[in-house]
Tab-separated table of C-alpha atoms in Angstrom:
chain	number	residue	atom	x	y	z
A	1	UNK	CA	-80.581	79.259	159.982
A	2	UNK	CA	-79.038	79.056	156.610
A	3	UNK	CA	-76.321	76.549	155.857
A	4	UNK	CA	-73.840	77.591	153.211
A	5	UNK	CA	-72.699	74.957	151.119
A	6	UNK	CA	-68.506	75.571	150.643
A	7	UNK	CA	-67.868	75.525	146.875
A	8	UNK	CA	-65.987	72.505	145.324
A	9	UNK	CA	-62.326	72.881	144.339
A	10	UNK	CA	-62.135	73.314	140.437
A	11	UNK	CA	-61.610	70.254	139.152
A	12	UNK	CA	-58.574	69.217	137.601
A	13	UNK	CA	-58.275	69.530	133.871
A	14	UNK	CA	-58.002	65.777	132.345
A	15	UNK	CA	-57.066	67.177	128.948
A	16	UNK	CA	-54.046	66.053	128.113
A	17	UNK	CA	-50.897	68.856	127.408
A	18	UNK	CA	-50.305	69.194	123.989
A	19	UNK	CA	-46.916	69.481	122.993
A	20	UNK	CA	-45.318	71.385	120.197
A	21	UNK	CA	-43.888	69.146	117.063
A	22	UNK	CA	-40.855	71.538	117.223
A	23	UNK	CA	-39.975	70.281	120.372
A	24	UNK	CA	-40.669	66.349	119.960
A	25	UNK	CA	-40.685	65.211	116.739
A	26	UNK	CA	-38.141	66.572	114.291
A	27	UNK	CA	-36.792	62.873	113.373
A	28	UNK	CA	-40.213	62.403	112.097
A	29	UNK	CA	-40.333	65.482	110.263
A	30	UNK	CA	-37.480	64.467	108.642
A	31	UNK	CA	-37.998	61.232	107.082
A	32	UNK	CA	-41.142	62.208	106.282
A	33	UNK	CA	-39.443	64.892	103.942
A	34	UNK	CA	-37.113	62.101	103.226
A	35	UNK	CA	-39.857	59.756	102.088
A	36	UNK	CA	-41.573	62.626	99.828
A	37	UNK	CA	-38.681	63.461	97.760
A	38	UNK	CA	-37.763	59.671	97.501
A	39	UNK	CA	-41.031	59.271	95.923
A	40	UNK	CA	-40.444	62.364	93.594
A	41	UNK	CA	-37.093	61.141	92.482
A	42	UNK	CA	-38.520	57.928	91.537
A	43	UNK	CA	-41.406	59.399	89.162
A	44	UNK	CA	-38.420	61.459	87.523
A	45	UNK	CA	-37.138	59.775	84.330
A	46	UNK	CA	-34.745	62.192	84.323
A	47	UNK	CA	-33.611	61.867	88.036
A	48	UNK	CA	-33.567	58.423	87.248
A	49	UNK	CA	-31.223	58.598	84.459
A	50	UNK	CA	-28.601	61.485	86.138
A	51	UNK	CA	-28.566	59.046	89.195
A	52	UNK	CA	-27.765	55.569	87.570
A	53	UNK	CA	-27.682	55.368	83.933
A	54	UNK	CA	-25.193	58.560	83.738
A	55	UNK	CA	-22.622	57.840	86.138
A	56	UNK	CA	-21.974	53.880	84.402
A	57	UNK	CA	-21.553	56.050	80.841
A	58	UNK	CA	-19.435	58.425	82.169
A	59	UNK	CA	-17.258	55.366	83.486
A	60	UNK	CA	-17.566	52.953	80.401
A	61	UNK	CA	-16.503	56.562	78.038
A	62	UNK	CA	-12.741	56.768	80.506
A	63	UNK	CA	-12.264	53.330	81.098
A	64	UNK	CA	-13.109	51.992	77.824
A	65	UNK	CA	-13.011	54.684	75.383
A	66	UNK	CA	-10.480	57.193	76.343
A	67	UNK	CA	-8.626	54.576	78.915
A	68	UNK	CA	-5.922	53.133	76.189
A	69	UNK	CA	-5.145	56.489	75.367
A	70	UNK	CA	-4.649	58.263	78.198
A	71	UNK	CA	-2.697	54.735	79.639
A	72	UNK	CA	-0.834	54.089	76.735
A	73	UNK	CA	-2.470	51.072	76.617
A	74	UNK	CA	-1.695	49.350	80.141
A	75	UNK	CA	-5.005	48.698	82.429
A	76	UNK	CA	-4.081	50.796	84.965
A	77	UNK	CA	-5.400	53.657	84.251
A	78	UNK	CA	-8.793	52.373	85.599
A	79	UNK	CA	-7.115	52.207	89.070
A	80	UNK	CA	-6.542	55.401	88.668
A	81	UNK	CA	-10.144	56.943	87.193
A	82	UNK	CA	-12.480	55.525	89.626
A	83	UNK	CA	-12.099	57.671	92.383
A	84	UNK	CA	-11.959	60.859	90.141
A	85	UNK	CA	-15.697	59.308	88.179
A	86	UNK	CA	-17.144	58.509	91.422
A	87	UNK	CA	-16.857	61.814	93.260
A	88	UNK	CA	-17.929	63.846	89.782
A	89	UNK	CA	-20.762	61.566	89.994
A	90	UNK	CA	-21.484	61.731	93.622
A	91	UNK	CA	-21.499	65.745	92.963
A	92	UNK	CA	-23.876	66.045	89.882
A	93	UNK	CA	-26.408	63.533	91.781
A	94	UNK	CA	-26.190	65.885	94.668
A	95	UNK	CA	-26.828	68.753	92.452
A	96	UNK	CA	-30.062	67.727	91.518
A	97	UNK	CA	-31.638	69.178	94.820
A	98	UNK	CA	-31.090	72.860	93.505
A	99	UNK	CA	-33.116	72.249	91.199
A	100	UNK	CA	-35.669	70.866	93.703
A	101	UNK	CA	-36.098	72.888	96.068
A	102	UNK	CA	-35.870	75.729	93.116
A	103	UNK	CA	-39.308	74.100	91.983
A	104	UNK	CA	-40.682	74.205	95.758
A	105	UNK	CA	-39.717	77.994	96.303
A	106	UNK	CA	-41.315	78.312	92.801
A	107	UNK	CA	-44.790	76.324	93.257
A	108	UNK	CA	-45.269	78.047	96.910
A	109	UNK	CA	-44.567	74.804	98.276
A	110	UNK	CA	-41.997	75.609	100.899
A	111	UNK	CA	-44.446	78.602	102.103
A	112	UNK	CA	-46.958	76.055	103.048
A	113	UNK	CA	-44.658	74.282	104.882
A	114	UNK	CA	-43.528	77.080	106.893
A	115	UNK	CA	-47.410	77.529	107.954
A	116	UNK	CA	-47.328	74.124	109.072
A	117	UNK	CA	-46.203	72.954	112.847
A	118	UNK	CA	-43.559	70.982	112.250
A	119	UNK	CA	-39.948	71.227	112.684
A	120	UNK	CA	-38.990	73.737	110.096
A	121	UNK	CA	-35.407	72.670	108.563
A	122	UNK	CA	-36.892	69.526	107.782
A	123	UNK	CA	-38.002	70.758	104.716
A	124	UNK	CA	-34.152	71.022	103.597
A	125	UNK	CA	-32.948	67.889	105.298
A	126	UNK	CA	-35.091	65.811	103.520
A	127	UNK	CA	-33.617	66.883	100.173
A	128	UNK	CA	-30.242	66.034	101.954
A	129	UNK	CA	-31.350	62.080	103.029
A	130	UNK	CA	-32.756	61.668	100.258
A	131	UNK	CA	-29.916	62.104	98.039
A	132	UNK	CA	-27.741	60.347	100.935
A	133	UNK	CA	-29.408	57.416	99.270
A	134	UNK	CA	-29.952	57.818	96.317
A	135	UNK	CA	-26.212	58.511	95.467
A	136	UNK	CA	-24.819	55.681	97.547
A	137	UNK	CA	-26.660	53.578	95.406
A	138	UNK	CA	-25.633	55.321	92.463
A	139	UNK	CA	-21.795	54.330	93.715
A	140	UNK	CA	-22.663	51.107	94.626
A	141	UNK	CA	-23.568	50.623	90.852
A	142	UNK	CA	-20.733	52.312	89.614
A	143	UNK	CA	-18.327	50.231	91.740
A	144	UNK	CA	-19.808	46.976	90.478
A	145	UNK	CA	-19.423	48.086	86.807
A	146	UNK	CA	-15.933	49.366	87.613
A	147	UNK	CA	-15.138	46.025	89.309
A	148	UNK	CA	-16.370	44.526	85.968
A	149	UNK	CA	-14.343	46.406	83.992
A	150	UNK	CA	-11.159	45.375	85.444
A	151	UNK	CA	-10.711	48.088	88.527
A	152	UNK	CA	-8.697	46.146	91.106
A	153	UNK	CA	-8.901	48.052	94.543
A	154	UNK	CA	-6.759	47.055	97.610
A	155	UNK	CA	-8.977	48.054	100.442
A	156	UNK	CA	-9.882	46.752	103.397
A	157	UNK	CA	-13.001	46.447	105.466
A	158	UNK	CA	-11.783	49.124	107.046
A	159	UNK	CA	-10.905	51.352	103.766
A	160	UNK	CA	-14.505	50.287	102.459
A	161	UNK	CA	-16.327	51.697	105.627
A	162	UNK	CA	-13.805	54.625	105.691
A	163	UNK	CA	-14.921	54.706	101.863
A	164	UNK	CA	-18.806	54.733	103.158
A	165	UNK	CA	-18.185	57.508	105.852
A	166	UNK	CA	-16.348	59.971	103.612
A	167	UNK	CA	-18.856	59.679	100.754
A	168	UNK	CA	-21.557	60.531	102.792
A	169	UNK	CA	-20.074	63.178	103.997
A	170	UNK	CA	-19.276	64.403	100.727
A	171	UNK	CA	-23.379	63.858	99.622
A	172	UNK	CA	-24.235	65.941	102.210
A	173	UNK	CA	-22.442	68.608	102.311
A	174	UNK	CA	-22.654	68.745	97.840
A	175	UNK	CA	-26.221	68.520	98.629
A	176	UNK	CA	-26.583	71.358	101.232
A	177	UNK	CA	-24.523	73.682	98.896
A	178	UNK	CA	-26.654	72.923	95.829
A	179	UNK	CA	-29.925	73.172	98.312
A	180	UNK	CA	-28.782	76.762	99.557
A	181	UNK	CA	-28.319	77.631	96.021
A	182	UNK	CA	-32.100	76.088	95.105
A	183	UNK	CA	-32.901	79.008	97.327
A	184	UNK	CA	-32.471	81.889	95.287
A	185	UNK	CA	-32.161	79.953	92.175
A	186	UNK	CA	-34.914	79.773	89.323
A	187	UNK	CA	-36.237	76.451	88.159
A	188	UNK	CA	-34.530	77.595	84.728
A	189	UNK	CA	-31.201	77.977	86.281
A	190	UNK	CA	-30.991	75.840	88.869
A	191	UNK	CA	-29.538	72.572	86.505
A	192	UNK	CA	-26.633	74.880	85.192
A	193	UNK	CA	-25.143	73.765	89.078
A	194	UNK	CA	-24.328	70.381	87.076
A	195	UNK	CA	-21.558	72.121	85.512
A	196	UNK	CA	-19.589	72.687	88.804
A	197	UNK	CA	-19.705	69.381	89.387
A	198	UNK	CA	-18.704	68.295	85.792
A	199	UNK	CA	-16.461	70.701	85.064
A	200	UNK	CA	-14.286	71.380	88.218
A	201	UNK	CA	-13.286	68.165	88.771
A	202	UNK	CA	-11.181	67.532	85.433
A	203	UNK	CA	-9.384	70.183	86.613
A	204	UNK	CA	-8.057	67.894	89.595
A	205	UNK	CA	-6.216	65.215	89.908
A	206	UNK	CA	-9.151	62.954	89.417
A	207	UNK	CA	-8.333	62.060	85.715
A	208	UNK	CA	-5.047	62.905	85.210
A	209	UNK	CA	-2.235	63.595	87.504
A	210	UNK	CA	-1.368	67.124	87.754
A	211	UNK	CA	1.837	67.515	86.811
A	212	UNK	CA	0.600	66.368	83.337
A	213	UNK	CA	-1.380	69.727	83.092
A	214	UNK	CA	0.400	73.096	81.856
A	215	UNK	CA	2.434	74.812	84.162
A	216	UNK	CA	-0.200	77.641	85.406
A	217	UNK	CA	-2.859	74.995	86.034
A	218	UNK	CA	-0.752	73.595	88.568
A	219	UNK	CA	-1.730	76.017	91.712
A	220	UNK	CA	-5.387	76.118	90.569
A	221	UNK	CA	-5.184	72.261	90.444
A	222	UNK	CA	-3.244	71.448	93.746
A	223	UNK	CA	-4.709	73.672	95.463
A	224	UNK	CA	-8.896	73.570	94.973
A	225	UNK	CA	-10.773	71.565	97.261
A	226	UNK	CA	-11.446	68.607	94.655
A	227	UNK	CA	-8.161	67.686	94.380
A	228	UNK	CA	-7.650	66.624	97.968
A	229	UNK	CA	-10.946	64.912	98.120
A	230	UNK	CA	-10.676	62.836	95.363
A	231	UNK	CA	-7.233	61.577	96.622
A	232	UNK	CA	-9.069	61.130	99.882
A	233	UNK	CA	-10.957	58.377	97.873
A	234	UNK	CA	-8.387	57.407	95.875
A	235	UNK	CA	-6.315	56.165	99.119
A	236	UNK	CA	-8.640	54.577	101.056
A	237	UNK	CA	-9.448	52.667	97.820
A	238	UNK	CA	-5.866	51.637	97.100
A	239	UNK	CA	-4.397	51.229	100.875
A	240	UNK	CA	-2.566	53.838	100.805
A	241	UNK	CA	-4.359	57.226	102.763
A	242	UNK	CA	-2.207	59.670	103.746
A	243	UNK	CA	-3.543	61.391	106.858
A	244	UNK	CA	-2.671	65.117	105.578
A	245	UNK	CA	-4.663	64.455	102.576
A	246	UNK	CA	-7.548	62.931	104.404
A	247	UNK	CA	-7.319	66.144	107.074
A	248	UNK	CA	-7.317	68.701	104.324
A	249	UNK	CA	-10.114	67.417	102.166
A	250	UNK	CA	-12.524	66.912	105.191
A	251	UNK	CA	-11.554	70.697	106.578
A	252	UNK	CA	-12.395	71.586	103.012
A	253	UNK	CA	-15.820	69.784	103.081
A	254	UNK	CA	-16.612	70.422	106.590
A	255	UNK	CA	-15.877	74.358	105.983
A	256	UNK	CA	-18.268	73.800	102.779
A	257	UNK	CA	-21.283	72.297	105.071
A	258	UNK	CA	-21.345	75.199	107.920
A	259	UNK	CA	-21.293	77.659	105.303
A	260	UNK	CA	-24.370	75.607	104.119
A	261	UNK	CA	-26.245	75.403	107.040
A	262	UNK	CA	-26.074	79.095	108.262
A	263	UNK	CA	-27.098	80.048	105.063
A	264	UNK	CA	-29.869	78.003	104.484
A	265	UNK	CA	-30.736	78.473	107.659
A	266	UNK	CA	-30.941	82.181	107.060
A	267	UNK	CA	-32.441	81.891	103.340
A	268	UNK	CA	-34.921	79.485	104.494
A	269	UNK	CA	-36.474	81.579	107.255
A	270	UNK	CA	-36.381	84.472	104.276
A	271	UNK	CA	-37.179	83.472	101.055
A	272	UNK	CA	-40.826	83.455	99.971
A	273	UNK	CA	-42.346	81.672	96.236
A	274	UNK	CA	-41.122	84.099	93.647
């Protein structure tokens, strides 16, 4: 008589599930992005110099230069400056990642990273932390020289961590709008962005006030979205923030930064090295 022998269960597989990166690790992604544009911006010279060494000369030319003028002589008129330097400043830093990720696009670099598993925006985001800190440190430098130079703020602790909030705020959302336009920028192009950032904000009330400006500058003036945002600073500096002003500037900014991200979003997903 034959005995059959019942066949063993299959074992249970001991390998352990491997789980996407998409799904578990995006944080890391993200400063690791973060850590390799930190790096790159440190080996720039020129990065180096738009960062630090160009805001404090753009605030020793007003203040020092052109600040008796435009004063008539009385040191107030640094009061009055510092907000309008700091967020021209804050926007030219940020502008810096256009031509970044211009260079990436160009080099093939983003196409790797779009082979590799991890999470995919983090290629974009990094750009964006990165120049989170590298611009608050720009401010905190131009602060101290303004401080120096006789700027006299009334703030708080509150108004300085309201300061804090807004500005990065501002960073990002400058930064996603000059990393969108990085996109479908060329590496040529791509530092012309500068000139937004340069240019739009004189016509604000960031150096002057705007009833000083001709009569048909006024509705351009009052009514573009550095205006608000630079009074935004300008109050929480001084103690004196008028909710309205605070409410417009961050629907301006906020509209700015979902614009961004859908769009970069889409771009990213798109573009390929030209």
């Amino acid at each position: 008589m034959t005995t059959t022998t019942p066949a063993a269960p299959p074992a249970a597989s001991t390998a352990p599930t491997r789980r996407s990166p998409h799904r578990h690790a995006p944080l890391r992604d993200v400063a690791t992005m973060s850590r390799r544009e930190a790096r790159r911006s440190i080996r720039s010279v020129d990065g180096i110099i738009t960062a630090f060494a160009l805001p404090v000369l753009i605030m020793v030319v007003f203040v020092v230069i052109f600040g008796g003028a435009i004063s008539g002589g009385s040191g107030s008129y640094i009061d009055y400056v510092v907000p309008g330097v700091l967020i021209m400043c804050l926007g030219m830093n940020s502008a810096t990642a256009a031509a970044a990720v211009a260079q990436d696009m160009t080099s093939g670099t983003i196409d790797r990273f779009k082979t590799l598993p991890i999470f995919s925006p983090s290629v974009l985001w990094g750009h964006v932390v990165a120049s989170v800190v590298r611009n608050l440190a720009s401010a905190v430098l131009v602060v101290l020289v303004a401080l120096a130079l006789g700027f006299r703020p009334d703030a708080g602790p509150a108004g300085w961590l309201g300061l804090v909030a807004f500005a990065t705020f501002a960073i990002v959302t400058f930064t996603w709008i000059s990393a969108v336009l990085g996109l479908v920028m060329s590496v040529d192009s791509a530092p012309s962005l500068n000139m937004l950032f340069l240019f739009v904000p004189y016509l604000s009330s960031g150096f002057v006030p705007v009833e000083t400006m001709p009569d048909w500058l006024h509705g351009f003036a009052e009514n573009q979205p550095f205006t608000p945002i630079i009074e935004t600073v300008r109050g929480l500096l001084m103690g004196n923030l008028e909710t309205s002003t605070l409410l417009v500037a961050c629907a301006w900014l906020a509209g700015f930064l979902a614009l961004s991200l859908v769009a970069g979003s889409l771009l990213y997903r798109r573009r390929t090295a030209r």
